[in-house]
Coordinates of C-alpha atoms and ligand atoms in Angstrom, one line a residue:
M492 CA 192.0 -63.6 43.3
P493 CA 189.5 -63.7 40.3
Q494 CA 186.1 -62.8 40.9
L495 CA 183.9 -66.0 41.4
K496 CA 181.2 -66.1 39.3
V497 CA 177.8 -66.8 40.9
A498 CA 174.4 -67.9 39.2
V499 CA 171.2 -67.4 41.3
M500 CA 168.5 -69.7 41.0
A501 CA 164.9 -68.3 42.4
S502 CA 161.0 -69.1 41.8
G503 CA 159.6 -65.8 43.6
G504 CA 160.2 -62.3 44.9
G505 CA 163.7 -62.4 45.1
T506 CA 164.4 -60.7 48.5
N507 CA 167.4 -62.8 48.9
L508 CA 168.7 -62.3 45.5
Q509 CA 168.4 -58.5 46.0
Q510 CA 171.0 -58.8 48.8
L511 CA 173.6 -60.8 46.6
L512 CA 172.8 -58.2 43.5
D513 CA 173.6 -55.4 45.9
R514 CA 176.5 -57.0 47.7
F515 CA 178.1 -58.6 44.5
P516 CA 177.2 -56.4 41.3
N517 CA 178.1 -58.0 37.9
R518 CA 180.8 -54.9 37.2
D519 CA 183.9 -55.5 35.9
D520 CA 185.1 -52.4 38.3
S521 CA 183.8 -53.9 41.1
P522 CA 186.3 -55.0 43.9
T523 CA 184.3 -57.6 45.3
E524 CA 185.4 -61.6 45.7
A525 CA 182.6 -62.4 43.7
R526 CA 179.8 -61.3 41.0
V527 CA 176.1 -62.4 40.3
A528 CA 176.6 -63.2 36.6
L529 CA 173.4 -65.0 35.9
V530 CA 170.0 -65.3 37.3
V531 CA 167.9 -68.5 36.4
S532 CA 164.1 -69.2 37.2
N533 CA 161.7 -72.1 36.5
R534 CA 158.9 -69.5 35.2
P535 CA 158.7 -66.1 33.9
G536 CA 157.2 -62.8 35.4
I537 CA 158.6 -63.2 39.0
G538 CA 160.0 -60.5 40.9
A539 CA 163.6 -61.9 41.0
L540 CA 163.9 -61.6 37.2
E541 CA 162.6 -58.0 37.5
R542 CA 165.6 -57.4 40.1
A543 CA 167.9 -59.1 37.8
D544 CA 167.2 -56.9 35.1
R545 CA 167.2 -53.7 37.1
A546 CA 170.8 -54.7 38.2
G547 CA 171.7 -55.3 34.4
V548 CA 172.3 -59.2 35.3
P549 CA 171.3 -61.6 32.4
T550 CA 168.3 -63.8 33.1
E551 CA 167.3 -67.2 31.9
V552 CA 163.7 -68.9 32.1
V553 CA 164.3 -72.9 32.0
D554 CA 161.1 -74.4 32.6
P555 CA 161.5 -78.1 34.0
A556 CA 158.3 -79.4 32.3
A557 CA 159.6 -78.4 28.9
Y558 CA 162.1 -81.1 29.1
E559 CA 161.5 -85.0 28.6
N560 CA 163.0 -85.8 32.1
S561 CA 165.2 -84.4 34.8
S562 CA 168.4 -85.5 33.2
E563 CA 167.7 -83.8 30.1
F564 CA 166.7 -80.7 32.1
G565 CA 169.9 -80.9 34.3
E566 CA 171.8 -81.2 31.0
R567 CA 170.5 -77.8 29.9
L568 CA 171.4 -76.2 33.0
I569 CA 174.8 -77.6 33.2
E570 CA 175.4 -76.4 29.5
L571 CA 173.9 -72.6 30.3
Y572 CA 176.5 -72.5 33.6
R573 CA 179.4 -73.6 31.3
D574 CA 178.4 -70.7 28.7
Y575 CA 178.5 -68.1 31.6
S576 CA 181.7 -70.0 33.4
I577 CA 179.4 -70.5 36.6
E578 CA 181.6 -71.7 39.6
L579 CA 178.8 -71.3 42.3
I580 CA 175.1 -71.9 42.1
V581 CA 173.0 -70.4 44.6
L582 CA 169.3 -71.6 45.4
A583 CA 167.4 -68.6 46.9
G584 CA 163.8 -69.2 47.2
Y585 CA 163.8 -71.9 44.0
L586 CA 161.0 -74.5 44.3
K587 CA 162.1 -77.0 41.8
M588 CA 163.8 -80.4 42.6
I589 CA 167.6 -80.0 41.3
P590 CA 168.3 -82.6 38.8
A591 CA 171.2 -85.3 40.0
N592 CA 173.7 -84.5 37.0
L593 CA 173.4 -81.0 38.0
I594 CA 174.4 -81.7 41.8
S595 CA 177.2 -84.0 40.5
A596 CA 178.7 -81.4 38.3
Y597 CA 178.6 -78.9 41.0
R598 CA 179.5 -81.0 44.0
N599 CA 180.0 -78.7 47.0
R600 CA 179.5 -75.6 44.8
M601 CA 175.8 -75.3 44.9
I602 CA 174.1 -73.9 48.2
N603 CA 170.7 -73.5 49.4
I604 CA 169.2 -71.0 52.0
H605 CA 166.3 -72.8 54.1
P606 CA 164.2 -70.6 56.4
A607 CA 164.6 -73.0 59.7
L608 CA 167.2 -74.3 61.8
L609 CA 168.3 -77.7 59.6
P610 CA 168.4 -80.6 60.2
G611 CA 164.8 -79.7 62.0
F612 CA 161.7 -78.2 59.8
G613 CA 163.2 -79.2 56.3
G614 CA 162.7 -81.8 53.4
K615 CA 160.2 -82.4 50.9
G616 CA 157.2 -79.9 51.3
M617 CA 158.9 -77.9 53.7
Y618 CA 158.9 -74.2 52.3
G619 CA 157.5 -71.0 52.8
R620 CA 154.7 -70.7 55.4
K621 CA 154.6 -74.6 56.1
V622 CA 158.0 -74.3 57.9
H623 CA 156.8 -71.4 60.3
E624 CA 153.5 -73.3 60.7
A625 CA 155.4 -76.4 61.8
V626 CA 158.0 -74.4 63.9
L627 CA 155.1 -72.8 66.0
A628 CA 152.9 -75.9 66.2
A629 CA 156.0 -77.8 67.7
G630 CA 156.2 -75.2 70.3
A631 CA 160.0 -74.6 69.7
K632 CA 161.3 -71.6 71.4
I633 CA 164.2 -70.7 68.5
S634 CA 164.1 -71.0 64.8
G635 CA 166.4 -69.3 62.3
C636 CA 168.0 -70.1 58.9
S637 CA 170.4 -72.3 57.5
V638 CA 172.8 -72.2 54.4
H639 CA 174.0 -75.8 53.3
F640 CA 175.5 -77.5 50.3
V641 CA 172.8 -79.3 47.8
D642 CA 172.9 -82.8 47.7
E643 CA 170.5 -85.5 46.4
Q644 CA 168.1 -85.3 49.6
Y645 CA 166.2 -82.0 50.2
D646 CA 167.7 -79.7 52.7
R647 CA 170.1 -82.4 53.9
G648 CA 173.5 -81.3 52.5
P649 CA 176.3 -80.4 54.7
I650 CA 175.3 -77.2 56.8
I651 CA 177.8 -74.5 56.2
A652 CA 176.1 -71.4 58.6
Q653 CA 173.0 -70.8 60.6
R654 CA 171.4 -67.9 62.5
A655 CA 168.9 -68.0 65.3
V656 CA 165.9 -65.8 66.1
P657 CA 163.7 -66.1 69.4
V658 CA 160.0 -67.5 68.7
F659 CA 157.5 -65.7 70.6
H660 CA 154.1 -67.1 71.8
T661 CA 152.3 -64.1 70.1
D662 CA 153.9 -65.3 66.7
T663 CA 152.0 -65.9 63.6
P664 CA 153.7 -67.4 60.4
E665 CA 153.8 -64.5 59.1
S666 CA 155.5 -62.5 61.8
L667 CA 158.1 -65.2 62.4
A668 CA 158.8 -65.6 58.8
A669 CA 159.6 -62.0 58.7
R670 CA 162.1 -62.4 61.7
V671 CA 163.6 -65.3 60.1
L672 CA 164.0 -63.3 56.4
E673 CA 165.9 -60.3 58.1
E674 CA 168.5 -62.8 59.2
E675 CA 168.7 -64.5 55.9
H676 CA 169.5 -61.5 54.4
K677 CA 172.5 -61.2 56.0
L678 CA 173.9 -64.9 56.5
L679 CA 173.4 -65.6 52.3
P680 CA 176.1 -62.9 51.4
E681 CA 178.4 -63.7 54.3
V682 CA 178.3 -67.3 53.1
V683 CA 178.8 -66.5 49.4
E684 CA 181.8 -64.1 50.7
L685 CA 183.4 -67.1 52.5
I686 CA 183.3 -69.3 50.0
A687 CA 184.5 -67.0 47.3
A688 CA 187.6 -66.3 49.8
G689 CA 188.1 -70.0 49.9
K690 CA 187.3 -70.5 53.6
V691 CA 184.8 -73.0 53.3
E692 CA 185.4 -76.8 52.9
V693 CA 183.7 -80.4 53.2
V694 CA 185.6 -82.7 55.4
D695 CA 184.1 -86.2 56.1
G696 CA 180.9 -85.2 54.7
L697 CA 180.6 -82.2 57.3
A698 CA 181.3 -78.4 56.2
Q699 CA 183.5 -76.3 58.0
V700 CA 184.6 -72.7 57.7
I701 CA 188.2 -72.5 58.2
A702 CA 190.2 -69.9 60.2
A703 CA 191.5 -67.0 58.0
D704 CA 194.9 -67.7 58.6
K705 CA 194.8 -71.2 57.3
A706 CA 192.7 -70.1 53.9
Ligands
LIG1586 C1 163.3 -67.4 52.1 O1 162.6 -67.5 52.9 C2 164.1 -68.8 51.6 O2 164.5 -69.2 52.6 C3 163.2 -69.9 51.3 O3 162.3 -69.2 50.1 C4 162.3 -67.8 50.5 C5 162.4 -67.0 49.2 O4 162.2 -65.5 49.4 N1 163.8 -70.9 50.4 P1 162.9 -64.5 48.4 O5 162.5 -64.8 47.4 O6 164.3 -64.5 48.7 O7 162.3 -63.2 48.9

């Protein structure tokens, strides 16, 4: 099976990206089912780009503000992903709205990781510390992370996999975020591996991980 070519989009430090770079190196001699072939950010000088450089993965900074409108921005990304033969896009801490034309071009081939148990605590404006503040304010006893396919609504696409963590009454947004991030670092590479092995499908708008013998 040819290696699945993955592009990762990030806006921040890139600790989730690092898990993918370590698990799916961009090397011809790597036996893995997938490889991180490109890293894209909306701004220069971020930790994610430094990690990609260290791993020898090409990077591109594509600033949405440099384009007339969302569709032109989307066209630029579609062209870029075509140039690199990208088959799967992973949003790992990417904070800009994804253009509708890119979502259509990569329907059920673009995933996002969110630091809460969707469909709760997601949506526009729900990112980073705000998510964990909301979980604590709601008095939830468990939280976690979710990987889902990206569609036209923030954090609403078909959920592929989730991992749960306990919430303690002594938690702060920072301590909860750290506990959730540990699970994110396990969940995201697992889901990319499942997709690379052809074990994830969407049926009637719901994502399913199909059993090994059916893949
Ligand atoms: C993660 O918590 C992710 O769930 C969220 O943004 C954060 C990115 O962290 N969407 P990092 O840049 O991967 O360290």
